Amino acid sequence: MFDQEPPPAGNPLFRLKNVVLTPHFAGPTWDNQQARFRNAFDNCQRVARGEKPLWVIPELAD
C-alpha cells in the first residue's frame, strides 16, 4: 500500500528490479471471496436501513 494512490510516476520503487508492485486487486483470493461479497452485501443492507456503511472509499466519503 502506498501513502499516495496512485503513486507518483517518480516513485523510487518503480526503478527496483527486485520488487513486484501490484494493484489492490492482487489481494483477493478464492478463499476470501465469500467474505468480501458478504461485507459488500452487509454494507448495502446498512445503507438501505438508513445507517452509515462500515467501509467507505475515502475519496467518496462526504
N, CA and C atoms as an extended XYZ file, in Angstrom:
186
Properties=species:S:1:pos:R:3:atomname:S:1:resname:S:1:resid:I:1 pbc="F F F"
N         0.851       -1.173        0.000 N   MET     1
C         0.000        0.000        0.000 CA  MET     1
C         0.897        1.236        0.000 C   MET     1
N         0.538        2.163       -0.819 N   PHE     2
C         1.281        3.412       -0.898 CA  PHE     2
C         0.606        4.470       -0.039 C   PHE     2
N         1.380        5.445        0.405 N   ASP     3
C         0.777        6.530        1.171 CA  ASP     3
C        -0.001        7.472        0.265 C   ASP     3
N         0.259        7.419       -1.031 N   GLN     4
C        -0.490        8.194       -2.019 CA  GLN     4
C        -0.851        7.250       -3.162 C   GLN     4
N        -2.109        7.184       -3.520 N   GLU     5
C        -2.527        6.312       -4.611 CA  GLU     5
C        -3.325        7.098       -5.634 C   GLU     5
N        -3.017        6.954       -6.901 N   PRO     6
C        -1.883        6.187       -7.403 CA  PRO     6
C        -0.567        6.858       -7.007 C   PRO     6
N         0.492        6.066       -6.882 N   PRO     7
C         1.772        6.657       -6.512 CA  PRO     7
C         2.304        7.534       -7.644 C   PRO     7
N         3.101        8.535       -7.303 N   PRO     8
C         3.664        9.381       -8.356 CA  PRO     8
C         4.579        8.571       -9.271 C   PRO     8
N         4.656        8.968      -10.525 N   ALA     9
C         5.447        8.231      -11.517 CA  ALA     9
C         6.915        8.123      -11.124 C   ALA     9
N         7.430        9.075      -10.361 N   GLY    10
C         8.838        9.047       -9.979 CA  GLY    10
C         9.136        8.247       -8.721 C   GLY    10
N         8.166        7.472       -8.225 N   ASN    11
C         8.374        6.682       -7.010 CA  ASN    11
C         9.602        5.783       -7.195 C   ASN    11
N        10.564        5.806       -6.252 N   PRO    12
C        11.793        5.021       -6.410 CA  PRO    12
C        11.557        3.512       -6.479 C   PRO    12
N        10.445        3.034       -5.950 N   LEU    13
C        10.175        1.588       -6.030 CA  LEU    13
C        10.030        1.116       -7.473 C   LEU    13
N         9.589        1.987       -8.362 N   PHE    14
C         9.403        1.608       -9.764 CA  PHE    14
C        10.722        1.287      -10.457 C   PHE    14
N        11.824        1.763       -9.912 N   ARG    15
C        13.125        1.534      -10.538 CA  ARG    15
C        13.813        0.282      -10.027 C   ARG    15
N        13.286       -0.348       -8.984 N   LEU    16
C        13.924       -1.534       -8.412 CA  LEU    16
C        13.585       -2.777       -9.221 C   LEU    16
N        14.599       -3.563       -9.526 N   LYS    17
C        14.386       -4.783      -10.320 CA  LYS    17
C        13.933       -5.963       -9.451 C   LYS    17
N        14.100       -5.859       -8.136 N   ASN    18
C        13.743       -6.956       -7.243 CA  ASN    18
C        12.422       -6.707       -6.503 C   ASN    18
N        11.568       -5.836       -7.062 N   VAL    19
C        10.285       -5.501       -6.441 CA  VAL    19
C         9.163       -5.736       -7.446 C   VAL    19
N         8.106       -6.377       -6.994 N   VAL    20
C         6.916       -6.573       -7.814 CA  VAL    20
C         5.791       -5.754       -7.184 C   VAL    20
N         5.230       -4.848       -7.942 N   LEU    21
C         4.144       -3.994       -7.451 CA  LEU    21
C         2.844       -4.449       -8.103 C   LEU    21
N         1.795       -4.546       -7.307 N   THR    22
C         0.511       -4.986       -7.827 CA  THR    22
C        -0.578       -4.021       -7.360 C   THR    22
N        -1.677       -3.937       -8.102 N   PRO    23
C        -2.794       -3.111       -7.648 CA  PRO    23
C        -3.492       -3.767       -6.465 C   PRO    23
N        -4.411       -3.041       -5.845 N   HIS    24
C        -5.173       -3.603       -4.720 CA  HIS    24
C        -5.825       -4.925       -5.092 C   HIS    24
N        -6.179       -5.074       -6.336 N   PHE    25
C        -6.892       -6.267       -6.761 CA  PHE    25
C        -6.063       -7.531       -6.592 C   PHE    25
N        -4.761       -7.397       -6.344 N   ALA    26
C        -3.914       -8.574       -6.158 CA  ALA    26
C        -4.219       -9.279       -4.836 C   ALA    26
N        -4.892       -8.608       -3.911 N   GLY    27
C        -5.164       -9.191       -2.607 CA  GLY    27
C        -6.264      -10.243       -2.574 C   GLY    27
N        -7.344      -10.064       -3.358 N   PRO    28
C        -8.433      -11.042       -3.301 CA  PRO    28
C        -8.009      -12.437       -3.754 C   PRO    28
N        -8.512      -13.419       -3.039 N   THR    29
C        -8.263      -14.818       -3.391 CA  THR    29
C        -9.593      -15.550       -3.396 C   THR    29
N        -9.578      -16.766       -3.914 N   TRP    30
C       -10.806      -17.578       -3.877 CA  TRP    30
C       -11.229      -17.818       -2.436 C   TRP    30
N       -10.244      -17.914       -1.528 N   ASP    31
C       -10.544      -18.195       -0.125 CA  ASP    31
C       -11.273      -17.048        0.564 C   ASP    31
N       -10.997      -15.798        0.182 N   ASN    32
C       -11.652      -14.691        0.879 CA  ASN    32
C       -12.766      -14.046        0.052 C   ASN    32
N       -13.068      -14.605       -1.108 N   GLN    33
C       -14.089      -14.022       -1.974 CA  GLN    33
C       -15.461      -13.970       -1.301 C   GLN    33
N       -15.854      -15.025       -0.639 N   GLN    34
C       -17.167      -15.050        0.007 CA  GLN    34
C       -17.270      -13.966        1.086 C   GLN    34
N       -16.206      -13.783        1.846 N   ALA    35
C       -16.235      -12.755        2.892 CA  ALA    35
C       -16.330      -11.355        2.285 C   ALA    35
N       -15.654      -11.117        1.165 N   ARG    36
C       -15.723       -9.803        0.522 CA  ARG    36
C       -17.136       -9.509        0.031 C   ARG    36
N       -17.786      -10.491       -0.587 N   PHE    37
C       -19.163      -10.295       -1.048 CA  PHE    37
C       -20.108      -10.113        0.137 C   PHE    37
N       -19.883      -10.848        1.203 N   ARG    38
C       -20.706      -10.724        2.406 CA  ARG    38
C       -20.594       -9.312        2.971 C   ARG    38
N       -19.363       -8.790        3.051 N   ASN    39
C       -19.153       -7.437        3.560 CA  ASN    39
C       -19.872       -6.417        2.685 C   ASN    39
N       -19.776       -6.570        1.375 N   ALA    40
C       -20.443       -5.640        0.459 CA  ALA    40
C       -21.957       -5.708        0.642 C   ALA    40
N       -22.495       -6.910        0.724 N   PHE    41
C       -23.940       -7.083        0.901 CA  PHE    41
C       -24.399       -6.496        2.232 C   PHE    41
N       -23.637       -6.760        3.292 N   ASP    42
C       -23.984       -6.209        4.607 CA  ASP    42
C       -23.980       -4.683        4.580 C   ASP    42
N       -23.012       -4.101        3.878 N   ASN    43
C       -22.966       -2.647        3.767 CA  ASN    43
C       -24.189       -2.115        3.028 C   ASN    43
N       -24.604       -2.794        1.968 N   CYS    44
C       -25.809       -2.373        1.228 CA  CYS    44
C       -27.034       -2.419        2.132 C   CYS    44
N       -27.134       -3.458        2.952 N   GLN    45
C       -28.265       -3.562        3.873 CA  GLN    45
C       -28.246       -2.429        4.899 C   GLN    45
N       -27.067       -2.092        5.405 N   ARG    46
C       -26.957       -0.996        6.375 CA  ARG    46
C       -27.461        0.299        5.757 C   ARG    46
N       -27.032        0.605        4.531 N   VAL    47
C       -27.439        1.840        3.864 CA  VAL    47
C       -28.949        1.830        3.607 C   VAL    47
N       -29.492        0.675        3.228 N   ALA    48
C       -30.934        0.569        2.974 CA  ALA    48
C       -31.735        0.838        4.252 C   ALA    48
N       -31.150        0.523        5.411 N   ARG    49
C       -31.816        0.794        6.693 CA  ARG    49
C       -31.588        2.219        7.175 C   ARG    49
N       -30.826        3.001        6.402 N   GLY    50
C       -30.544        4.380        6.794 CA  GLY    50
C       -29.334        4.519        7.692 C   GLY    50
N       -28.552        3.458        7.830 N   GLU    51
C       -27.347        3.504        8.667 CA  GLU    51
C       -26.135        3.836        7.803 C   GLU    51
N       -25.064        4.252        8.474 N   LYS    52
C       -23.822        4.525        7.759 CA  LYS    52
C       -23.156        3.199        7.393 C   LYS    52
N       -22.545        3.132        6.207 N   PRO    53
C       -21.809        1.911        5.850 CA  PRO    53
C       -20.561        1.771        6.717 C   PRO    53
N       -20.111        0.535        6.898 N   LEU    54
C       -18.914        0.290        7.695 CA  LEU    54
C       -17.640        0.580        6.907 C   LEU    54
N       -17.668        0.344        5.608 N   TRP    55
C       -16.485        0.532        4.783 CA  TRP    55
C       -16.816        1.513        3.678 C   TRP    55
N       -16.070        2.600        3.618 N   VAL    56
C       -16.287        3.644        2.624 CA  VAL    56
C       -14.960        3.957        1.952 C   VAL    56
N       -14.965        4.097        0.648 N   ILE    57
C       -13.777        4.520       -0.075 CA  ILE    57
C       -13.515        5.964        0.322 C   ILE    57
N       -12.323        6.265        0.858 N   PRO    58
C       -12.077        7.612        1.388 CA  PRO    58
C       -12.409        8.737        0.416 C   PRO    58
N       -12.105        8.549       -0.864 N   GLU    59
C       -12.383        9.599       -1.844 CA  GLU    59
C       -13.872        9.828       -2.040 C   GLU    59
N       -14.713        8.891       -1.650 N   LEU    60
C       -16.152        9.015       -1.830 CA  LEU    60
C       -16.877        9.424       -0.549 C   LEU    60
N       -16.125        9.524        0.554 N   ALA    61
C       -16.735        9.901        1.831 CA  ALA    61
C       -17.188       11.350        1.774 C   ALA    61
N       -18.295       11.627        2.454 N   ASP    62
C       -18.793       13.010        2.434 CA  ASP    62
C       -18.140       13.871        3.457 C   ASP    62
